[in-house]
Amino acid sequence: MSHRKFSAPRHGSLGFLPRKRSSRHRGKVKSFPKDDPSKPVHLTAFLGYKAGMTHIVREVDRPGSKVNKKEVVEAVTIVETPPMVVVGIVGYVETPRGLRTFKTVFAEHISDECKRRFYKNCSARLCPMSSIQAPLAGGKGSLEAGNEPHPHVVPVYLPLTPQG
């Protein structure tokens, strides 16, 4: 019997299978935090892009460790967070099968680079029948020049407490 695993061990972790190209460049939020009526109205998500990696030298504060109060070099990830602008509001209606988009209203101050993401005629109005509203937040593009041709637009959940 041969011992192949010693001369050519497996390449990479099985946790990253299947190895394939990503279906979308922009990630998606799987779930938003629960609404807390005691907190003020606030946005619950923000766009961030991985710009690269570097290393830092920091002092470790871990009592009982060999490297306690010593300087170590660690890898860090640089996350680029370009400024975001609210470009519209999406109204949702609660149905027996979950939330369904009802109407979308766009702002009047949308920049030309952001308009390329939308249809030509977007004259929709938000109706009072919609029970949940989420602002459409669009990033202003990448901070690095020429990295992204037009900004990503994502709905961001806005926790609103019912009045009554």
Short mmCIF file of C-alpha atoms in Angstrom, two decimals:
data_model
loop_
_atom_site.label_atom_id
_atom_site.label_comp_id
_atom_site.label_asym_id
_atom_site.label_seq_id
_atom_site.Cartn_x
_atom_site.Cartn_y
_atom_site.Cartn_z
CA MET A 1 0.00 0.00 0.00
CA SER A 2 1.22 3.44 -0.83
CA HIS A 3 1.26 6.36 1.52
CA ARG A 4 0.15 9.19 -0.75
CA LYS A 5 -1.06 11.44 2.04
CA PHE A 6 2.45 11.95 3.35
CA SER A 7 3.99 12.99 0.04
CA ALA A 8 1.00 15.03 -1.19
CA PRO A 9 -1.39 16.02 1.58
CA ARG A 10 -4.75 17.60 0.80
CA HIS A 11 -4.72 21.19 -0.46
CA GLY A 12 -6.91 23.50 1.57
CA SER A 13 -9.73 23.16 4.05
CA LEU A 14 -12.88 21.18 3.33
CA GLY A 15 -14.86 23.99 4.96
CA PHE A 16 -14.44 26.10 1.82
CA LEU A 17 -15.98 23.55 -0.55
CA PRO A 18 -17.43 23.79 -3.16
CA ARG A 19 -14.73 25.95 -4.70
CA LYS A 20 -16.45 28.16 -7.24
CA ARG A 21 -16.75 31.76 -8.29
CA SER A 22 -19.03 33.93 -6.19
CA SER A 23 -22.53 34.41 -7.60
CA ARG A 24 -22.65 38.06 -6.49
CA HIS A 25 -19.93 40.63 -5.94
CA ARG A 26 -21.88 42.41 -3.20
CA GLY A 27 -22.79 40.45 -0.09
CA LYS A 28 -26.30 40.34 1.32
CA VAL A 29 -27.67 40.71 4.81
CA LYS A 30 -29.23 37.41 5.90
CA SER A 31 -31.06 38.89 8.89
CA PHE A 32 -31.42 42.24 10.58
CA PRO A 33 -31.45 42.76 14.36
CA LYS A 34 -34.76 42.74 16.20
CA ASP A 35 -36.49 46.08 16.70
CA ASP A 36 -35.93 47.60 20.17
CA PRO A 37 -38.58 50.30 20.90
CA SER A 38 -36.39 51.93 23.56
CA LYS A 39 -33.67 52.88 21.03
CA PRO A 40 -34.04 55.79 18.57
CA VAL A 41 -34.56 55.18 14.84
CA HIS A 42 -31.26 54.20 13.23
CA LEU A 43 -29.85 52.36 10.20
CA THR A 44 -28.93 48.74 10.88
CA ALA A 45 -26.40 48.03 8.10
CA PHE A 46 -23.49 49.66 6.31
CA LEU A 47 -21.57 48.82 3.13
CA GLY A 48 -17.92 47.84 3.52
CA TYR A 49 -15.46 46.43 1.00
CA LYS A 50 -12.29 44.48 1.71
CA ALA A 51 -9.50 46.70 0.38
CA GLY A 52 -6.53 44.55 1.37
CA MET A 53 -4.44 43.32 4.24
CA THR A 54 -1.42 44.56 6.17
CA HIS A 55 0.23 43.90 9.52
CA ILE A 56 0.49 45.78 12.80
CA VAL A 57 2.72 45.58 15.85
CA ARG A 58 0.74 45.56 19.09
CA GLU A 59 1.31 44.81 22.74
CA VAL A 60 -0.49 41.69 23.99
CA ASP A 61 -2.53 41.97 27.19
CA ARG A 62 -3.14 38.31 27.99
CA PRO A 63 -2.18 37.37 31.59
CA GLY A 64 -0.68 33.90 31.90
CA SER A 65 0.55 33.83 28.30
CA LYS A 66 4.20 33.70 27.26
CA VAL A 67 3.78 36.83 25.16
CA ASN A 68 2.01 38.87 27.87
CA LYS A 69 3.10 42.55 27.77
CA LYS A 70 5.27 41.88 24.70
CA GLU A 71 4.95 43.20 21.17
CA VAL A 72 3.68 40.82 18.49
CA VAL A 73 3.05 41.23 14.76
CA GLU A 74 -0.49 40.39 13.62
CA ALA A 75 -2.27 40.43 10.29
CA VAL A 76 -5.15 42.90 9.89
CA THR A 77 -7.75 43.42 7.18
CA ILE A 78 -8.41 46.88 5.76
CA VAL A 79 -12.14 47.48 5.21
CA GLU A 80 -13.04 50.41 2.97
CA THR A 81 -16.34 52.09 3.92
CA PRO A 82 -17.25 54.79 1.41
CA PRO A 83 -19.89 57.34 2.46
CA MET A 84 -23.51 56.25 1.96
CA VAL A 85 -26.48 58.31 0.81
CA VAL A 86 -30.16 57.37 1.10
CA VAL A 87 -31.51 57.40 -2.47
CA GLY A 88 -35.04 56.11 -1.89
CA ILE A 89 -37.51 54.18 0.24
CA VAL A 90 -39.03 50.74 -0.39
CA GLY A 91 -42.44 49.94 1.10
CA TYR A 92 -43.25 46.35 2.04
CA VAL A 93 -46.61 44.65 2.66
CA GLU A 94 -46.99 41.72 5.03
CA THR A 95 -48.50 38.70 3.28
CA PRO A 96 -49.12 35.15 4.55
CA ARG A 97 -45.95 34.11 2.69
CA GLY A 98 -43.78 36.89 4.11
CA LEU A 99 -42.90 40.43 3.07
CA ARG A 100 -43.58 41.62 -0.50
CA THR A 101 -42.36 44.87 -2.02
CA PHE A 102 -45.24 47.27 -2.58
CA LYS A 103 -43.91 50.60 -3.87
CA THR A 104 -40.56 52.30 -4.30
CA VAL A 105 -39.93 56.04 -4.06
CA PHE A 106 -36.66 57.58 -5.23
CA ALA A 107 -35.17 60.86 -4.05
CA GLU A 108 -34.70 63.87 -6.31
CA HIS A 109 -31.02 64.39 -5.47
CA ILE A 110 -29.70 61.15 -7.03
CA SER A 111 -26.30 61.55 -8.69
CA ASP A 112 -25.72 60.55 -12.31
CA GLU A 113 -23.47 57.62 -11.38
CA CYS A 114 -26.22 56.22 -9.15
CA LYS A 115 -28.95 56.69 -11.78
CA ARG A 116 -27.23 54.12 -13.99
CA ARG A 117 -28.39 51.43 -11.54
CA PHE A 118 -32.10 52.22 -12.09
CA TYR A 119 -34.69 52.06 -14.82
CA LYS A 120 -35.30 55.04 -17.07
CA ASN A 121 -38.82 55.86 -15.75
CA CYS A 122 -39.02 55.56 -11.98
CA SER A 123 -42.09 57.62 -11.07
CA ALA A 124 -43.48 55.38 -8.31
CA ARG A 125 -45.13 56.77 -5.18
CA LEU A 126 -45.23 55.21 -1.73
CA CYS A 127 -48.75 54.31 -0.62
CA PRO A 128 -49.90 54.42 3.03
CA MET A 129 -50.92 50.74 2.70
CA SER A 130 -47.31 49.61 3.07
CA SER A 131 -46.60 48.41 6.59
CA ILE A 132 -42.79 48.34 6.57
CA GLN A 133 -40.45 50.82 4.89
CA ALA A 134 -36.74 50.40 4.23
CA PRO A 135 -34.49 53.16 2.90
CA LEU A 136 -32.40 52.34 -0.16
CA ALA A 137 -28.83 53.23 0.73
CA GLY A 138 -26.35 53.68 -2.08
CA GLY A 139 -22.63 53.88 -1.59
CA LYS A 140 -20.86 56.72 -3.36
CA GLY A 141 -18.64 54.25 -5.18
CA SER A 142 -15.25 53.12 -4.10
CA LEU A 143 -12.78 55.47 -2.46
CA GLU A 144 -10.07 54.13 -4.75
CA ALA A 145 -10.29 55.67 -8.21
CA GLY A 146 -11.52 53.34 -10.94
CA ASN A 147 -12.33 50.43 -8.65
CA GLU A 148 -16.11 50.31 -9.18
CA PRO A 149 -17.95 51.85 -12.18
CA HIS A 150 -21.18 52.55 -10.29
CA PRO A 151 -22.24 52.25 -6.65
CA HIS A 152 -24.10 49.37 -5.06
CA VAL A 153 -27.63 50.03 -3.83
CA VAL A 154 -28.95 47.98 -0.91
CA PRO A 155 -32.11 48.16 1.18
CA VAL A 156 -31.26 48.86 4.83
CA TYR A 157 -33.82 47.98 7.50
CA LEU A 158 -34.95 50.98 9.55
CA PRO A 159 -36.46 49.93 12.91
CA LEU A 160 -39.63 51.99 13.39
CA THR A 161 -41.78 51.67 16.47
CA PRO A 162 -45.56 51.71 15.88
CA GLN A 163 -47.28 54.84 17.17
CA GLY A 164 -50.27 54.24 19.41
#
